[in-house]
Short mmCIF file of C-alpha atoms in Angstrom, two decimals:
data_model
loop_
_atom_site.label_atom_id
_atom_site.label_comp_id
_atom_site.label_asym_id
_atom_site.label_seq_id
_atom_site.Cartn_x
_atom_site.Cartn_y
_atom_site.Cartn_z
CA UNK A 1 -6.58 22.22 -14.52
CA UNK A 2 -9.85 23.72 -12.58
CA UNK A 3 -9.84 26.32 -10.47
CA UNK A 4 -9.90 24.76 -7.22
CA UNK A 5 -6.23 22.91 -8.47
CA UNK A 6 -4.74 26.06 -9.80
CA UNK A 7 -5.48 28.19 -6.04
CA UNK A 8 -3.86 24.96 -4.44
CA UNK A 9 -0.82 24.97 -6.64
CA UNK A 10 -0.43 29.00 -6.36
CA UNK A 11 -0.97 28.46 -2.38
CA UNK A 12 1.52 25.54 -2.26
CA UNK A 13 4.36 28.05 -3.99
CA UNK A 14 3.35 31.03 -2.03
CA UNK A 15 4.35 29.18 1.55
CA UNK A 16 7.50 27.36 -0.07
CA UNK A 17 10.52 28.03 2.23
CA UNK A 18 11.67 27.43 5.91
CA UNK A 19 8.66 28.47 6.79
CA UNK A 20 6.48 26.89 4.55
CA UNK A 21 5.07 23.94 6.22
CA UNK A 22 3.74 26.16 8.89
CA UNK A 23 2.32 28.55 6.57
CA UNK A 24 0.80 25.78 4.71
CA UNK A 25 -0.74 24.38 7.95
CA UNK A 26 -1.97 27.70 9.26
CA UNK A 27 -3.88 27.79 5.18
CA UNK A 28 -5.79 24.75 6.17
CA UNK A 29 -7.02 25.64 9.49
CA UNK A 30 -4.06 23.66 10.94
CA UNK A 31 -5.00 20.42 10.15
CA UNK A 32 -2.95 19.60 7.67
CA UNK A 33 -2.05 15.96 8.62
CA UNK A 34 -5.62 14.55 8.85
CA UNK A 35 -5.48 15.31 4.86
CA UNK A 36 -3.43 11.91 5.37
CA UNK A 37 -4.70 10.11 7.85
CA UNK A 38 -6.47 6.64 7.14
CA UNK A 39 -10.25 6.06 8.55
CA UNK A 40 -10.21 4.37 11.75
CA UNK A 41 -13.25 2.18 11.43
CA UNK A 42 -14.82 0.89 14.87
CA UNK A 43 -16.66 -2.35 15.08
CA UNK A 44 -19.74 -3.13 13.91
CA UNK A 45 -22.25 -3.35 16.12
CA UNK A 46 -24.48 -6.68 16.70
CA UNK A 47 -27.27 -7.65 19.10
CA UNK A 48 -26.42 -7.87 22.58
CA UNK A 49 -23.79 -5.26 22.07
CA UNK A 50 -23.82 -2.73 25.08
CA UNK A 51 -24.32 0.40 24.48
CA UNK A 52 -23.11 3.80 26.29
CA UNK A 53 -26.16 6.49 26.78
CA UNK A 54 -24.78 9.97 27.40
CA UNK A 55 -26.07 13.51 26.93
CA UNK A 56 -22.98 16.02 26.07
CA UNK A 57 -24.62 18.49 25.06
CA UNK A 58 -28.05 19.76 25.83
CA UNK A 59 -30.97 17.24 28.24
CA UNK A 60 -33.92 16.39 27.81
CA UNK A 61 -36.73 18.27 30.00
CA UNK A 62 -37.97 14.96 32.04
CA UNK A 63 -35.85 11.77 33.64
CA UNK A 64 -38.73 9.70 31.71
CA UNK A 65 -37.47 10.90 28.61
CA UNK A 66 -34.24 9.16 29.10
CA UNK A 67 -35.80 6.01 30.24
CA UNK A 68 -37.52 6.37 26.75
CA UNK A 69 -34.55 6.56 25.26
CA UNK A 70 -32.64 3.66 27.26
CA UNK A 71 -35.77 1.48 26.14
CA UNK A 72 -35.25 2.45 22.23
CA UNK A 73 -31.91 1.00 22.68
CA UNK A 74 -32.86 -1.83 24.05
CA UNK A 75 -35.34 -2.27 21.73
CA UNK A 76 -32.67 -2.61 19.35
CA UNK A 77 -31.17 -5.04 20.58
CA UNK A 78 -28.61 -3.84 23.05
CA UNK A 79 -28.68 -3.47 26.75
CA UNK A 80 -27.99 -0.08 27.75
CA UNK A 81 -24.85 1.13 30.65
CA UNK A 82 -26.22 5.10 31.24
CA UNK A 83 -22.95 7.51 31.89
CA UNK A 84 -22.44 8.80 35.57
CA UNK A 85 -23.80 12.26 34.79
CA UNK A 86 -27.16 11.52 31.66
CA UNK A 87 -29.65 12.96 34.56
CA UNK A 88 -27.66 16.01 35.53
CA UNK A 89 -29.00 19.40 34.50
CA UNK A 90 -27.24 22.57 34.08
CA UNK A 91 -29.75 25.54 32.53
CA UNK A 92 -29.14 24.26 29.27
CA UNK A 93 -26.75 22.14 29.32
CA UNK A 94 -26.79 18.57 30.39
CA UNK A 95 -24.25 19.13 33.63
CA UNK A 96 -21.16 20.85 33.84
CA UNK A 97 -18.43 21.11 30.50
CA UNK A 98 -16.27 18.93 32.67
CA UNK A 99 -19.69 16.29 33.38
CA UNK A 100 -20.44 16.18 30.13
CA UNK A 101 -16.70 15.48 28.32
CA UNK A 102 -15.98 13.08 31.52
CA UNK A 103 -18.61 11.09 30.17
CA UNK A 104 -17.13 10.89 26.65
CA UNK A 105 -14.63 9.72 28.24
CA UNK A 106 -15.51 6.95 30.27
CA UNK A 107 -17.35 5.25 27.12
CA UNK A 108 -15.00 5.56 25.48
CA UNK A 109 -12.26 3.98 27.57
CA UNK A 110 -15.17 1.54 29.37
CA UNK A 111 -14.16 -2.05 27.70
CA UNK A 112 -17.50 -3.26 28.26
CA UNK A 113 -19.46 -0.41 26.60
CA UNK A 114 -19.22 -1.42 22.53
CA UNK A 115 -21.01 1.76 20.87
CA UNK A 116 -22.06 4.97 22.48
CA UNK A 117 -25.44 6.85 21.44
CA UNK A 118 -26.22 10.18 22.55
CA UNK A 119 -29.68 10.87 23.86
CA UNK A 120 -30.14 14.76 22.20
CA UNK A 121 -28.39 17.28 20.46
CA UNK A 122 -29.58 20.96 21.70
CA UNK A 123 -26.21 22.82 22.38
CA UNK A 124 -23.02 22.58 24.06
CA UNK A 125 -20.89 19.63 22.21
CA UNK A 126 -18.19 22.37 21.44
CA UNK A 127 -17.93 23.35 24.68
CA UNK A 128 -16.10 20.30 26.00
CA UNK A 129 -14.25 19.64 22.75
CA UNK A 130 -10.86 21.01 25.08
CA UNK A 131 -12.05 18.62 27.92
CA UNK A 132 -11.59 15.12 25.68
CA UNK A 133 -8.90 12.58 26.21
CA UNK A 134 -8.27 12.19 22.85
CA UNK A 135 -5.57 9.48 23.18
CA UNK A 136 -8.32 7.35 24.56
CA UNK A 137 -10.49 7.75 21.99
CA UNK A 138 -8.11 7.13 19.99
CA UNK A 139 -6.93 3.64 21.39
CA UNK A 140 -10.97 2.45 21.78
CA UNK A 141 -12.79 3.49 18.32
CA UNK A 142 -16.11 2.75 18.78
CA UNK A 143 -19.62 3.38 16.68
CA UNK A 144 -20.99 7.09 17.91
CA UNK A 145 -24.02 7.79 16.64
CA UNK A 146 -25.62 11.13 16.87
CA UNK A 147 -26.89 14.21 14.70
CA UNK A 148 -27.27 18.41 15.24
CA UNK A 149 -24.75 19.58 17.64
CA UNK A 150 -23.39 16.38 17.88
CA UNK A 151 -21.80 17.42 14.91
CA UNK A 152 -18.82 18.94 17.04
CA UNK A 153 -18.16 15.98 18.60
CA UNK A 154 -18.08 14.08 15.55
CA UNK A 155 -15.86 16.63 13.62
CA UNK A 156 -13.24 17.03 16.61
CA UNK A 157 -12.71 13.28 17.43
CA UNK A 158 -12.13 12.62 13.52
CA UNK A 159 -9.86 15.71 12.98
CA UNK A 160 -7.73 14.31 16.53
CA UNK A 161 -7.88 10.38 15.61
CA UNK A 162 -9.27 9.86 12.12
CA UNK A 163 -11.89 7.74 13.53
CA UNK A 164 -15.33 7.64 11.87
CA UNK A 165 -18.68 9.39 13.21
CA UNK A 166 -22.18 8.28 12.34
CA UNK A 167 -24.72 11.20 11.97
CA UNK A 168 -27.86 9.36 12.58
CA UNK A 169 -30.77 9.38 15.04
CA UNK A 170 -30.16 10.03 18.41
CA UNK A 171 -31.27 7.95 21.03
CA UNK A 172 -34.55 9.59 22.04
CA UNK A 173 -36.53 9.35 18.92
CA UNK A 174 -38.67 6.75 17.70
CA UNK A 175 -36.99 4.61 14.28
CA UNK A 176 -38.88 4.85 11.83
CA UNK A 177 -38.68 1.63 9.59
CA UNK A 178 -37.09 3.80 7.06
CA UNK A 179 -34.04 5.19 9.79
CA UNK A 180 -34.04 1.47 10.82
CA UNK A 181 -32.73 0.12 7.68
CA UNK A 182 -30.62 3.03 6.77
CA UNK A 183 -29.13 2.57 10.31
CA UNK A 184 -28.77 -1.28 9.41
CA UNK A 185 -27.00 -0.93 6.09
CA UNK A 186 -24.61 1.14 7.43
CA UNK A 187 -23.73 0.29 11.26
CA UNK A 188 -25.17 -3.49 11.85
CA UNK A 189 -25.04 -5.08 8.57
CA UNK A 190 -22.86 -2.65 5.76
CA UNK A 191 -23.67 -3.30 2.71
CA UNK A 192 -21.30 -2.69 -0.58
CA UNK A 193 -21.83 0.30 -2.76
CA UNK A 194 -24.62 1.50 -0.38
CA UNK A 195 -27.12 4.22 -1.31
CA UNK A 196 -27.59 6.17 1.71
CA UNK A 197 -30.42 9.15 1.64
CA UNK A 198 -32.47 8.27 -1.23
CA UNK A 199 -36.34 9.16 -0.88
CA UNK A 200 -38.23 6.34 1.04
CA UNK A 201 -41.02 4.43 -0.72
CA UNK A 202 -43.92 6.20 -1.73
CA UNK A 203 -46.79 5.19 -3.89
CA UNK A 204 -47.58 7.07 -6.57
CA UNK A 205 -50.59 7.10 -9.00
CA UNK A 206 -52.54 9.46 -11.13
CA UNK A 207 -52.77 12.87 -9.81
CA UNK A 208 -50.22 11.52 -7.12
CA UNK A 209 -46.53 12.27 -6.69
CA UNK A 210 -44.05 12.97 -4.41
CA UNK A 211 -43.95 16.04 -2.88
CA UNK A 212 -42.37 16.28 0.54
CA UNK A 213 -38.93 14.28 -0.13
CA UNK A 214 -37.49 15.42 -3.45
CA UNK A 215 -33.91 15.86 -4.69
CA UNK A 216 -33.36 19.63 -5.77
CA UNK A 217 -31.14 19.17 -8.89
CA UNK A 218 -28.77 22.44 -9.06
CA UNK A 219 -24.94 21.03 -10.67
CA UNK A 220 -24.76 17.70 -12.45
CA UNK A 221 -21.86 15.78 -12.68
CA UNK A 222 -20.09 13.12 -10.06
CA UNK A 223 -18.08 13.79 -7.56
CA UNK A 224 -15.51 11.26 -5.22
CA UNK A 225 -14.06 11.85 -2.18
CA UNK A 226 -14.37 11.54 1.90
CA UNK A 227 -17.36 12.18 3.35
CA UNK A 228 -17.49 15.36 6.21
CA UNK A 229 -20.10 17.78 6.77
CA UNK A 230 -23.02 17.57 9.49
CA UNK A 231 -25.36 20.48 11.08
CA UNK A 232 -24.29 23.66 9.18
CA UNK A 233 -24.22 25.86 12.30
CA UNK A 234 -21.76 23.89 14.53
CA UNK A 235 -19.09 23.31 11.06
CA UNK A 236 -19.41 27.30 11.03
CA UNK A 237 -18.94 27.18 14.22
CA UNK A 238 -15.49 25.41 14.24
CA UNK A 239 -13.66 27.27 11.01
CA UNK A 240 -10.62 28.56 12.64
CA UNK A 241 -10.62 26.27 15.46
CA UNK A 242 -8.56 23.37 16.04
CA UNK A 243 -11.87 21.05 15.43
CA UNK A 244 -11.87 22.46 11.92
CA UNK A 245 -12.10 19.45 9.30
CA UNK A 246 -10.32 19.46 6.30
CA UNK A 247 -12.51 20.55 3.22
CA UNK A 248 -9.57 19.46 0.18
CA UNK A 249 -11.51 17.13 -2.25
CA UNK A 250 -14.07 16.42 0.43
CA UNK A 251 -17.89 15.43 -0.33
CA UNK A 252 -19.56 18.36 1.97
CA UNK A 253 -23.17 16.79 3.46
CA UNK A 254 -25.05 19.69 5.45
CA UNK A 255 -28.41 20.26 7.39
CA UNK A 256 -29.93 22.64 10.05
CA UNK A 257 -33.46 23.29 11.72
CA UNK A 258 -34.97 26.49 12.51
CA UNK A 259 -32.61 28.47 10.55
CA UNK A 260 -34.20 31.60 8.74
CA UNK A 261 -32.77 31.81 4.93
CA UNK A 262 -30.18 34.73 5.91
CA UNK A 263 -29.28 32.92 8.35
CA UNK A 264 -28.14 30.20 6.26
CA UNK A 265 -26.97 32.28 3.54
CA UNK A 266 -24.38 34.10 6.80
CA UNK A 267 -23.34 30.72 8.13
CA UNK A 268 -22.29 29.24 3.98
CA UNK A 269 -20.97 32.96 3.08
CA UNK A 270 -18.55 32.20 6.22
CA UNK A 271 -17.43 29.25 4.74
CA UNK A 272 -17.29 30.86 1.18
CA UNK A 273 -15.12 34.07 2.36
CA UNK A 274 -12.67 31.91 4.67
CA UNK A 275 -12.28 29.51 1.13
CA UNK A 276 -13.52 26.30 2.78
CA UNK A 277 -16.53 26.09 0.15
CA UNK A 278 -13.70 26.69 -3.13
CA UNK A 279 -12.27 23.56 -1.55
CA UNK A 280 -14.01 20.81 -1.55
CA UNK A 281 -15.13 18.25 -4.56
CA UNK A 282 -18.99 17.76 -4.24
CA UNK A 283 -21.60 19.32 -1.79
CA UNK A 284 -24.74 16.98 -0.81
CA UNK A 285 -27.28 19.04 1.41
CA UNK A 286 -29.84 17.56 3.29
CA UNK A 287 -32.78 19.09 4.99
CA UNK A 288 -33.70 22.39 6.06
CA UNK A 289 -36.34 22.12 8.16
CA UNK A 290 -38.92 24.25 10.38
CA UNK A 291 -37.65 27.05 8.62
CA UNK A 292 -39.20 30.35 10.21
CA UNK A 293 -41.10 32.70 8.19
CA UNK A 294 -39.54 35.98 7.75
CA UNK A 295 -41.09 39.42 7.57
CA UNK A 296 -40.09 41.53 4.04
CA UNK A 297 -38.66 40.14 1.16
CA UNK A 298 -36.97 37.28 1.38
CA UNK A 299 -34.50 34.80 -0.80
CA UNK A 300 -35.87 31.04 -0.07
CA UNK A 301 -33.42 28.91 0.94
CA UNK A 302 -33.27 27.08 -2.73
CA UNK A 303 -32.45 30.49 -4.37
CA UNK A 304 -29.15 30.89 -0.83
CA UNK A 305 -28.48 27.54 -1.63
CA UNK A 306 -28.33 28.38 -5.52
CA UNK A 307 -26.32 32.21 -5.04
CA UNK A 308 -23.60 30.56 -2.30
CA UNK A 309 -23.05 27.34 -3.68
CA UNK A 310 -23.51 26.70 -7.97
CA UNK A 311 -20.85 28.99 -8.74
CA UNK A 312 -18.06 26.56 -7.10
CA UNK A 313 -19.11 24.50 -10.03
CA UNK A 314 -18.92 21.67 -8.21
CA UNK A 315 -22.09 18.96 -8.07
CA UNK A 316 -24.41 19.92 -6.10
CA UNK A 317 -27.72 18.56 -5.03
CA UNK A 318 -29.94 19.13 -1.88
CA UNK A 319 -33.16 16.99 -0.44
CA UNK A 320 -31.53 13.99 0.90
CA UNK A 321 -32.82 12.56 3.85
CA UNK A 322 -30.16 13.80 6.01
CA UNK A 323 -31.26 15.81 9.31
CA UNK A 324 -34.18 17.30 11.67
CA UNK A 325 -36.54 14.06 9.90
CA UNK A 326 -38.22 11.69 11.07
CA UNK A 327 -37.00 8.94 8.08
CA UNK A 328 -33.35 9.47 8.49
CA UNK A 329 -30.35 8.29 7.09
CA UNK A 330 -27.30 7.38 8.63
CA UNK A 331 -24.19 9.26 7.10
CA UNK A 332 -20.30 8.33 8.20
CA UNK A 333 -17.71 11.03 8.21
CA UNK A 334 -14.60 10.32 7.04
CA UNK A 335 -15.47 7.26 4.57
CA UNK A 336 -14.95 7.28 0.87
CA UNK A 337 -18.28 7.80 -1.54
CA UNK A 338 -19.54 8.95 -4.60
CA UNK A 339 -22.26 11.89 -5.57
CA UNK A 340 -23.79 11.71 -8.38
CA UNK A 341 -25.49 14.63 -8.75
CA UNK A 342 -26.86 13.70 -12.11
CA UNK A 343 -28.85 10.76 -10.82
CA UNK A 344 -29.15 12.38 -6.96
CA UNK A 345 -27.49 9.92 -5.16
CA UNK A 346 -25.22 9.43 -2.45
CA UNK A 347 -22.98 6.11 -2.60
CA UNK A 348 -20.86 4.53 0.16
CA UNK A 349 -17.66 2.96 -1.79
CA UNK A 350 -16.38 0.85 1.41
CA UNK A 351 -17.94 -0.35 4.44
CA UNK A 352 -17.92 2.19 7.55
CA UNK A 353 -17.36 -0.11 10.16
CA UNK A 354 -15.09 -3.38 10.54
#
């Protein structure tokens, strides 16, 4: 029996009693039934589709931004039904809490509207997490794709309905025909046993290899489980929440921009000390990008990665394209894959969407 079994089985006796289920609930961050709870896969999404544009958290700095993004959509595809408040501006947020969650909700519970994208990530998402009609999301699951702080959003509504998020591109960046397949294979078109995150093509020769997208190889083995994880600061940001995911036997995916390494080493010691990282069967990390240079000494973020995370014994691999990149892969929380961390890979074993 490993470790990670044994602390389960001495935390399952400890709370044993009247009081146990509430004890045992409390031990996961009160979340105890979405350990249970099937995916709810939305629809796949298909040309002529509409698609909901919204902005909950931060905006972007110029109306003809949006209209950039509402023509990526369409380029797609899709024709495009904007929410009530995408133009609104509120210092940094993209209108008020209330603006921005009202506009979750009207996609959501909009008949006509058959995926939502969000135009930017930024801040605020967990702001309006309280705001949601989560019975509605619940009755309409639809495909909502979105990356950074969108990770709130996407970690909430699956904790509250089970329903699957897509962290992927948001709407207000330019596909690259890398993102465009990876966004094909998963959302438009799933394919069986998928690969998601591999390196894209590159042409190699003599005195020629690949530099910039490489798999960091740190604990081999294969791993199986559901897929959660997202931006690294927003899941710190919801431990001890209500939004908090369950980590048991879960593949953990994670990225972040503009993160210094002690940052990152604070955010995945919080996870370590409140026993979320001692939980879960694999981790797959993506990119860490724009990384600032720091005065002094320094750990690099392979050697935080290395300290905070081998000793779970767990596999373990970082480089996939998941995050702040321009080739970027789609990744769906909540659906069953496998890491093999021997051959750096990250397999989809069932389709995300129906």
């Amino acid at each position: 029996m490993n470790r990670r079994k044994v602390l389960q089985t001495l935390v399952t006796t400890a709370v044993a009693g009247s009081s146990g289920a509430a004890l045992a609930q409390q031990a996961t961050g009160g979340i105890a039934s979405e350990r249970q709870m099937n995916p709810v896969k939305p629809r796949r999404l298909k040309k002529g589709d509409t698609i909901g544009l919204i902005s909950p958290a931060s905006n972007t700095q110029q109306n003809e931004d949006i209209r950039f993004a509402s023509e990526i959509i369409e380029s797609l595809g899709f024709s495009v039904r904007t929410g009530q408040y995408l133009f609104e501006r509120n210092q940094y947020l993209a209108g008020t809490d209330q603006q921005r969650a009202d506009d979750v909700n009207r996609m959501f519970a909009d008949k006509d509207v058959d995926g939502i994208f969000c135009l930017r990530g930024g801040y605020g998402t967990p702001r309006i997490l309280p705001y949601l009609d989560y019975d509605v999301i619940a009755n309409n699951p639809k495909v909502l794709l979105g990356y950074s702080d969108i990770t709130a959003l996407h970690t909430a509504i699956h904790v509250k309905t089970g329903q699957v998020g897509f962290h992927g591109p948001i709407a207000g960046q330019t596909y690259t025909d890398y993102t465009l397949q990876e966004f094909e294979k998963v959302v438009r078109e799933p394919r069986d046993t998928a690969i998601i995150g591999h390196a894209p093509p590159f042409e190699a020769g003599p005195g020629k290899v690949e530099r910039e997208n490489r798999v960091t190889y740190f604990v081999g083995g294969k791993a199986r489980g559901r897929l959660i994880g997202g931006n690294l600061s927003l899941l710190a940001t919801l431990i001890g929440t209500p939004y908090e995911p369950d980590f048991r036997d879960k593949i953990l995916f994670l990225e972040d921009v503009s993160e210094a390494p002690y940052s990152i080493d604070r955010m995945l010691t919080q996870l370590w000390l409140a026993g979320r990282l001692q939980q879960v069967a694999g981790l797959a990390f993506g990119k860490f990008t724009d990384v600032p240079s720091v005065s002094g000494n320094s750990y690099s973020v392979e050697e935080v990665l290395r300290q905070r995370c081998e000793p779970l014994g767990v596999p373990f691999i970082s480089g996939l394209m998941i995050g702040h990149v321009s080739d970027q892969t789609v990744v769906p929380i909540g659906i069953n894959a496998e890491l093999d961390a021997d051959a750096g890979t990250l397999r989809l074993l069932e389709h995300a969407v129906s």
